[in-house]
Amino acid sequence: VALIGPDRGPPGLSSADMAGQVRLEIDGPVATITNDHDEKHNAFDDDMDLQLFDILGELKQRTDIRAIIWRGEGRSFSSGRDVGSIGTVQVELSHHELMRRGHRGIQQLWEIDAPVLVACKGWVMGGSFQRGLLCDIRVAAEDARFRLPELTHGVVPDTGGISVLYEMCGHGVVSDLVLTGRVMDAEEALRH
């Protein structure tokens, strides 16, 4: 088993400096990506985004990987964006540059030859819900709760998963989730 992740991140930062982390473990032909920020239900900050994008970049280069599992440590897969980290970016990028960086980073999922299975449990919210929709296979625990709360923060769901949700479930489900921000449990998600 190879473990990659704890020392990853921007140059000059140790894992102790980072609020959360994303780990990559490789066991033969299976890679496991783990969101590891349990104290915040694996909410992503900018450092975690960059760690994830680096991991995806590595995985798209590897021909020995036959399957990828993406999971969350602790109670939830991911509660989305760590709203406490919004506006704390330490780089001089415009909003549009940050959006483009995020789109390029997550769309690497489509350049990986191996299927990506996302293990949904607890909270699966916002951009992390959309990221899960971009994966090949979604498996949900009975306690999984899906939500798109962006509207309550004045943000448009913009990670790319909404178009996939539309293809899966249609206009009604997308409009309902995007405009209300309500919670959809695993049983309802399975019905759709």
XYZ file of N, CA and C in Angstrom:
576
model
N 0.850 -1.173 0.000
C 0.000 0.000 0.000
C 0.892 1.230 0.000
N 0.636 2.114 -0.937
C 1.348 3.389 -0.974
C 0.415 4.455 -0.431
N 0.894 5.333 0.403
C 0.087 6.405 0.971
C 0.652 7.725 0.485
N -0.209 8.490 -0.136
C 0.194 9.790 -0.649
C -0.806 10.794 -0.120
N -0.361 11.896 0.435
C -1.331 12.884 0.856
C -0.909 13.755 2.014
N -0.467 13.212 3.158
C -0.220 14.062 4.308
C 0.785 15.173 4.067
N 1.754 14.970 3.190
C 2.748 16.006 2.955
C 2.437 16.831 1.716
N 1.278 16.576 1.093
C 0.927 17.299 -0.123
C 0.348 18.653 0.251
N 0.374 19.545 -0.680
C -0.194 20.868 -0.465
C 0.754 21.907 -0.984
N 0.392 23.169 -0.791
C 1.237 24.243 -1.287
C 2.627 24.186 -0.673
N 3.656 24.554 -1.453
C 5.023 24.547 -0.927
C 5.121 25.393 0.333
N 5.868 24.892 1.290
C 6.077 25.637 2.519
C 5.056 25.349 3.600
N 3.996 24.604 3.286
C 3.003 24.269 4.298
C 3.175 22.813 4.701
N 3.176 22.565 5.990
C 3.185 21.183 6.456
C 1.746 20.739 6.629
N 1.533 19.442 6.829
C 0.174 18.955 7.023
C -0.445 19.568 8.277
N 0.361 19.942 9.249
C -0.165 20.571 10.454
C -0.725 21.962 10.157
N -0.219 22.620 9.097
C -0.690 23.950 8.732
C -2.010 23.907 7.971
N -2.336 22.773 7.395
C -3.529 22.677 6.569
C -4.722 22.274 7.421
N -5.890 22.890 7.138
C -7.090 22.624 7.916
C -7.572 21.195 7.737
N -7.484 20.676 6.564
C -7.917 19.321 6.280
C -7.031 18.741 5.218
N -7.299 17.515 4.855
C -6.464 16.925 3.817
C -7.249 15.910 3.014
N -6.711 15.620 1.864
C -7.235 14.578 0.996
C -6.084 13.600 0.799
N -6.358 12.323 1.045
C -5.312 11.309 0.949
C -5.556 10.401 -0.246
N -4.476 9.855 -0.754
C -4.533 8.842 -1.798
C -3.797 7.619 -1.298
N -4.468 6.469 -1.329
C -3.850 5.197 -0.989
C -3.992 4.289 -2.204
N -2.920 3.587 -2.515
C -2.939 2.681 -3.662
C -2.617 1.284 -3.163
N -3.506 0.353 -3.488
C -3.337 -1.048 -3.113
C -3.512 -1.865 -4.387
N -2.387 -2.212 -5.022
C -2.444 -2.921 -6.301
C -3.131 -2.060 -7.345
N -4.177 -2.592 -7.981
C -4.845 -1.824 -9.043
C -5.961 -0.913 -8.543
N -6.149 -0.824 -7.208
C -7.239 -0.028 -6.640
C -6.670 1.186 -5.919
N -7.172 2.354 -6.284
C -6.793 3.596 -5.608
C -7.977 4.055 -4.759
N -7.678 4.559 -3.575
C -8.718 5.102 -2.701
C -8.368 6.545 -2.365
N -9.289 7.433 -2.694
C -9.173 8.843 -2.325
C -10.015 9.029 -1.068
N -9.436 9.653 -0.039
C -10.163 9.854 1.216
C -10.178 11.330 1.587
N -11.384 11.877 1.750
C -11.554 13.216 2.312
C -11.355 13.059 3.818
N -10.406 13.784 4.393
C -10.078 13.589 5.800
C -10.082 14.917 6.555
N -11.281 15.380 6.848
C -11.483 16.627 7.600
C -12.755 16.436 8.420
N -12.801 15.318 9.152
C -14.027 14.854 9.811
C -14.628 15.890 10.755
N -13.797 16.681 11.427
C -14.354 17.643 12.383
C -15.280 18.660 11.713
N -15.185 18.793 10.390
C -16.088 19.669 9.638
C -16.858 18.875 8.589
N -17.144 17.618 8.883
C -17.856 16.737 7.937
C -17.191 16.746 6.565
N -15.864 16.815 6.554
C -15.061 16.782 5.328
C -15.370 17.927 4.378
N -15.738 19.076 4.944
C -15.944 20.275 4.130
C -14.615 20.673 3.500
N -14.669 21.062 2.228
C -13.462 21.400 1.477
C -13.103 22.864 1.635
N -11.808 23.113 1.839
C -11.254 24.454 1.748
C -10.359 24.488 0.506
N -9.729 25.604 0.241
C -8.914 25.736 -0.973
C -7.732 24.774 -0.993
N -7.104 24.544 0.160
C -5.973 23.608 0.206
C -6.423 22.190 -0.146
N -7.588 21.792 0.373
C -8.093 20.454 0.061
C -8.430 20.330 -1.421
N -8.991 21.400 -1.997
C -9.255 21.383 -3.442
C -7.966 21.109 -4.206
N -6.909 21.839 -3.875
C -5.641 21.668 -4.588
C -5.071 20.269 -4.387
N -5.211 19.721 -3.177
C -4.740 18.353 -2.928
C -5.518 17.371 -3.796
N -6.859 17.541 -3.859
C -7.680 16.664 -4.687
C -7.280 16.768 -6.151
N -7.093 17.980 -6.634
C -6.748 18.168 -8.046
C -5.398 17.544 -8.371
N -4.434 17.636 -7.432
C -3.134 16.971 -7.625
C -3.303 15.454 -7.702
N -4.134 14.905 -6.827
C -4.378 13.456 -6.823
C -5.026 13.028 -8.128
N -6.034 13.757 -8.583
C -6.685 13.409 -9.848
C -5.695 13.497 -11.005
N -4.828 14.513 -10.972
C -3.798 14.644 -11.995
C -2.871 13.450 -12.019
N -2.509 12.953 -10.837
C -1.657 11.759 -10.776
C -2.405 10.538 -11.305
N -3.655 10.362 -10.901
C -4.411 9.174 -11.292
C -4.676 9.109 -12.792
N -4.833 10.258 -13.432
C -5.093 10.212 -14.880
C -3.838 9.795 -15.658
N -2.663 9.857 -15.022
C -1.418 9.442 -15.664
C -1.116 7.959 -15.445
N -1.813 7.331 -14.495
C -1.470 5.960 -14.100
C -2.289 4.950 -14.885
N -1.598 4.082 -15.586
C -2.270 3.029 -16.350
C -2.452 1.755 -15.537
N -1.822 1.690 -14.355
C -1.923 0.499 -13.527
C -3.153 0.498 -12.624
N -3.842 1.604 -12.534
C -5.024 1.712 -11.674
C -6.247 1.248 -12.458
N -6.978 0.284 -11.902
C -8.146 -0.296 -12.586
C -9.465 0.179 -11.990
N -9.445 0.708 -10.753
C -10.657 1.206 -10.101
C -10.264 2.217 -9.040
N -11.144 3.215 -8.841
C -10.898 4.260 -7.848
C -12.128 4.360 -6.957
N -11.881 4.364 -5.656
C -12.937 4.575 -4.673
C -12.681 5.938 -4.047
N -13.726 6.771 -3.975
C -13.610 8.086 -3.337
C -14.546 8.065 -2.144
N -14.001 8.294 -0.955
C -14.765 8.155 0.280
C -14.457 9.293 1.240
N -15.207 9.347 2.313
C -14.958 10.319 3.366
C -14.642 9.622 4.671
N -13.687 10.143 5.400
C -13.364 9.636 6.735
C -14.425 10.162 7.701
N -14.816 9.343 8.660
C -15.740 9.807 9.694
C -17.197 9.783 9.281
N -17.915 10.829 9.658
C -19.377 10.843 9.591
C -19.962 11.112 8.219
N -19.255 11.819 7.352
C -19.832 12.255 6.085
C -18.846 12.109 4.939
N -19.391 11.986 3.719
C -18.537 12.067 2.538
C -17.970 13.479 2.461
N -18.839 14.484 2.395
C -18.396 15.875 2.433
C -19.600 16.797 2.494
N -19.532 17.751 3.395
C -20.601 18.742 3.515
C -20.392 19.912 2.563
N -19.542 19.735 1.555
C -19.366 20.774 0.529
C -18.226 21.720 0.865
N -18.454 22.986 0.631
C -17.453 24.030 0.870
C -17.451 24.408 2.331
N -16.275 24.516 2.907
C -16.127 25.034 4.264
C -16.389 26.531 4.177
N -17.604 26.951 4.559
C -17.977 28.360 4.383
C -17.092 29.280 5.206
N -16.457 28.756 6.264
C -15.522 29.563 7.041
C -14.235 29.869 6.287
N -13.986 29.120 5.204
C -12.766 29.344 4.432
C -12.997 30.230 3.219
N -14.239 30.590 2.956
C -14.528 31.427 1.785
C -13.877 32.788 1.975
N -13.171 33.217 0.970
C -12.506 34.513 1.015
C -11.157 34.492 1.689
N -10.639 33.310 2.016
C -9.342 33.234 2.686
C -8.248 32.756 1.748
N -8.503 32.774 0.442
C -7.516 32.310 -0.536
C -6.266 33.170 -0.414
N -5.115 32.505 -0.361
C -3.849 33.203 -0.181
C -3.168 33.553 -1.499
N -3.858 33.358 -2.617
C -3.291 33.673 -3.920
C -4.085 34.796 -4.547
N -3.441 35.508 -5.431
C -4.091 36.627 -6.107
C -4.761 36.139 -7.383
N -5.947 35.580 -7.251
C -6.711 35.125 -8.402
C -8.075 35.795 -8.375
N -8.561 36.151 -9.549
C -9.911 36.701 -9.620
C -10.910 35.575 -9.384
N -12.167 35.948 -9.161
C -13.210 34.947 -8.977
C -13.286 34.014 -10.182
N -13.211 34.582 -11.375
C -13.290 33.766 -12.588
C -12.092 32.824 -12.716
N -10.910 33.284 -12.337
C -9.729 32.417 -12.378
C -9.868 31.271 -11.383
N -10.409 31.557 -10.195
C -10.636 30.506 -9.212
C -11.649 29.493 -9.733
N -12.705 29.980 -10.394
C -13.718 29.085 -10.955
C -13.104 28.207 -12.045
N -12.319 28.804 -12.923
C -11.690 28.022 -13.993
C -10.740 26.972 -13.416
N -9.985 27.345 -12.386
C -9.086 26.395 -11.745
C -9.884 25.231 -11.164
N -11.003 25.524 -10.529
C -11.846 24.475 -9.961
C -12.441 23.573 -11.024
N -12.908 24.167 -12.118
C -13.482 23.358 -13.201
C -12.418 22.466 -13.836
N -11.260 23.039 -14.137
C -10.174 22.233 -14.728
C -9.772 21.107 -13.784
N -9.701 21.420 -12.499
C -9.273 20.424 -11.524
C -10.224 19.248 -11.426
N -11.514 19.517 -11.267
C -12.468 18.424 -11.066
C -12.780 17.708 -12.369
N -12.707 18.382 -13.496
C -12.995 17.722 -14.766
C -11.923 16.713 -15.162
N -10.835 16.665 -14.396
C -9.850 15.605 -14.606
C -10.468 14.229 -14.362
N -11.578 14.192 -13.610
C -12.282 12.920 -13.411
C -12.599 12.260 -14.746
N -12.928 13.062 -15.745
C -13.321 12.535 -17.050
C -12.129 12.056 -17.861
N -10.904 12.396 -17.429
C -9.700 11.988 -18.142
C -9.057 10.742 -17.534
N -9.664 10.216 -16.486
C -9.152 9.016 -15.827
C -9.786 7.804 -16.484
N -8.955 6.857 -16.922
C -9.475 5.666 -17.601
C -10.224 4.733 -16.653
N -9.810 4.648 -15.404
C -10.445 3.747 -14.446
C -11.784 4.323 -13.986
N -12.765 3.458 -13.707
C -14.036 3.948 -13.171
C -13.842 4.486 -11.754
N -14.575 5.563 -11.449
C -14.508 6.181 -10.129
C -15.834 5.934 -9.415
N -15.761 5.249 -8.282
C -16.920 4.965 -7.455
C -16.880 5.891 -6.251
N -17.964 6.606 -5.986
C -18.009 7.496 -4.830
C -18.916 6.867 -3.775
N -18.407 6.772 -2.551
C -19.129 6.177 -1.425
C -19.757 7.303 -0.613
N -21.064 7.464 -0.758
C -21.782 8.566 -0.120
C -22.329 8.127 1.237
N -22.050 8.935 2.254
C -22.604 8.691 3.583
C -22.747 10.025 4.282
N -23.615 10.089 5.258
C -23.804 11.332 5.989
C -24.143 12.473 5.031
N -23.529 13.616 5.264
C -23.788 14.764 4.394
C -23.014 14.639 3.085
N -23.729 14.871 1.987
C -23.160 14.951 0.639
C -23.791 16.217 0.061
N -23.082 17.340 0.206
C -23.716 18.631 -0.050
C -22.937 19.481 -1.043
N -23.670 20.388 -1.642
C -23.093 21.437 -2.460
C -22.183 20.930 -3.548
N -21.006 21.556 -3.659
C -20.041 21.176 -4.679
C -19.605 19.732 -4.560
N -19.589 19.187 -3.343
C -19.198 17.786 -3.176
C -20.287 16.848 -3.697
N -21.553 17.224 -3.560
C -22.645 16.468 -4.172
C -22.471 16.489 -5.686
N -22.188 17.666 -6.238
C -21.991 17.780 -7.683
C -20.772 16.979 -8.136
N -19.696 17.012 -7.360
C -18.499 16.239 -7.711
C -18.819 14.755 -7.731
N -19.610 14.289 -6.768
C -20.026 12.891 -6.745
C -20.842 12.521 -7.969
N -21.657 13.455 -8.447
C -22.457 13.205 -9.645
C -21.580 13.033 -10.882
N -20.388 13.632 -10.880
C -19.472 13.518 -12.016
C -18.751 12.178 -12.062
N -18.836 11.402 -10.976
C -18.181 10.090 -10.924
C -18.995 9.065 -11.706
N -18.402 7.908 -11.942
C -19.046 6.866 -12.739
C -20.134 6.124 -11.985
N -19.900 5.845 -10.717
C -20.847 5.074 -9.911
C -20.983 5.756 -8.551
N -22.224 5.867 -8.074
C -22.497 6.428 -6.763
C -23.173 5.349 -5.918
N -22.626 5.104 -4.729
C -23.215 4.164 -3.783
C -23.517 4.961 -2.522
N -24.767 4.855 -2.043
C -25.173 5.655 -0.886
C -25.524 4.770 0.300
N -25.004 5.127 1.453
C -25.403 4.488 2.702
C -26.812 4.965 3.046
N -27.493 4.228 3.906
C -28.856 4.606 4.274
C -28.924 5.970 4.931
N -27.827 6.417 5.573
C -27.849 7.709 6.264
C -27.432 8.877 5.362
N -27.173 8.627 4.087
C -26.734 9.698 3.180
C -27.841 10.729 3.004
N -27.436 12.004 3.025
C -28.361 13.120 2.831
C -27.737 14.060 1.806
N -28.440 14.274 0.711
C -27.949 15.085 -0.395
C -28.618 16.452 -0.341
N -27.824 17.486 -0.641
C -28.379 18.844 -0.573
C -27.548 19.787 -1.426
N -28.231 20.759 -2.028
C -27.581 21.838 -2.782
C -27.935 23.160 -2.097
N -27.210 23.529 -1.041
C -27.559 24.723 -0.264
C -26.995 26.032 -0.822
N -26.403 25.989 -2.019
C -25.723 27.166 -2.547
C -26.602 28.415 -2.552
N -27.869 28.237 -2.930
C -28.775 29.375 -3.038
C -28.875 30.131 -1.715
N -28.825 29.417 -0.591
C -28.916 30.077 0.714
C -27.686 30.934 1.007
N -26.610 30.729 0.242
C -25.395 31.539 0.383
C -25.242 32.518 -0.779
N -26.274 32.612 -1.642
C -26.208 33.512 -2.782
C -25.252 33.049 -3.867
N -25.055 31.724 -3.981
C -24.117 31.161 -4.940
C -24.884 30.243 -5.886
N -24.478 30.226 -7.134
C -25.072 29.336 -8.128
C -24.348 27.995 -8.089
N -25.069 26.861 -8.112
C -24.391 25.565 -8.190
C -23.642 25.471 -9.518
N -22.321 25.484 -9.472
C -21.539 25.693 -10.695
C -20.426 24.674 -10.907
N -20.465 23.551 -10.226
C -19.377 22.582 -10.337
C -19.542 21.657 -11.536
N -20.719 21.613 -12.129
C -20.955 20.791 -13.312
C -21.855 19.602 -13.073
N -22.135 19.300 -11.830
C -22.959 18.143 -11.519
C -24.435 18.336 -11.813
N -24.886 19.579 -11.872
C -26.304 19.835 -12.108
C -26.733 19.292 -13.465
N -25.886 19.423 -14.473
C -26.254 18.891 -15.795
C -26.355 17.369 -15.757
N -25.505 16.722 -14.969
C -25.583 15.265 -14.823
C -26.855 14.890 -14.065
N -27.171 15.632 -13.012
C -28.402 15.379 -12.260
C -29.622 15.568 -13.165
N -29.583 16.582 -14.028
C -30.670 16.814 -14.979
C -30.832 15.608 -15.906
N -29.714 15.084 -16.416
C -29.779 13.913 -17.297
C -30.337 12.694 -16.572
N -30.025 12.561 -15.279
C -30.501 11.413 -14.503
C -31.967 11.547 -14.095
N -32.339 12.732 -13.635
C -33.625 12.891 -12.943
C -34.591 13.878 -13.588
N -34.104 14.720 -14.480
C -34.981 15.670 -15.142
C -35.085 17.020 -14.450
N -35.795 17.906 -15.136
C -35.927 19.306 -14.728
C -36.560 19.464 -13.344
N -37.596 18.697 -13.064
C -38.315 18.856 -11.806
C -37.444 18.645 -10.583
N -36.661 17.578 -10.571
C -35.809 17.279 -9.424
C -34.718 18.342 -9.286
N -34.116 18.721 -10.415
C -33.055 19.734 -10.364
C -33.607 21.053 -9.846
N -34.708 21.503 -10.402
C -35.306 22.775 -9.956
C -35.645 22.726 -8.472
N -36.242 21.632 -8.044
C -36.613 21.474 -6.640
C -35.385 21.603 -5.740
N -34.335 20.838 -6.025
C -33.162 20.855 -5.154
C -32.410 22.177 -5.198
N -32.262 22.736 -6.403
C -31.502 23.982 -6.534
C -32.253 25.155 -5.910
N -33.563 25.239 -6.138
C -34.318 26.404 -5.688
C -34.744 26.346 -4.228
N -34.860 25.139 -3.671
C -35.285 25.043 -2.271
C -34.132 24.784 -1.314
N -33.073 24.131 -1.784
C -31.972 23.772 -0.900
C -32.346 22.686 0.092
N -33.455 22.000 -0.151
C -33.929 20.978 0.790
C -33.022 19.742 0.777
N -33.190 18.917 1.774
C -32.424 17.686 1.911
C -33.160 16.552 1.201
N -32.413 15.752 0.434
C -32.941 14.536 -0.182
C -32.228 13.361 0.483
N -32.998 12.443 1.047
C -32.359 11.299 1.691
C -32.035 10.222 0.670
N -31.308 9.206 1.101
C -30.841 8.146 0.197
C -32.002 7.390 -0.424
N -33.070 7.158 0.334
C -34.217 6.424 -0.197
C -34.861 7.175 -1.365
N -35.036 8.486 -1.194
C -35.597 9.282 -2.289
C -34.650 9.334 -3.480
N -33.360 9.473 -3.220
C -32.378 9.506 -4.300
C -32.431 8.213 -5.107
N -32.559 7.076 -4.424
C -32.648 5.798 -5.107
C -33.894 5.734 -5.994
N -35.020 6.258 -5.515
C -36.250 6.269 -6.331
C -36.056 7.071 -7.611
N -35.339 8.187 -7.501
C -35.109 9.022 -8.706
C -34.125 8.354 -9.629
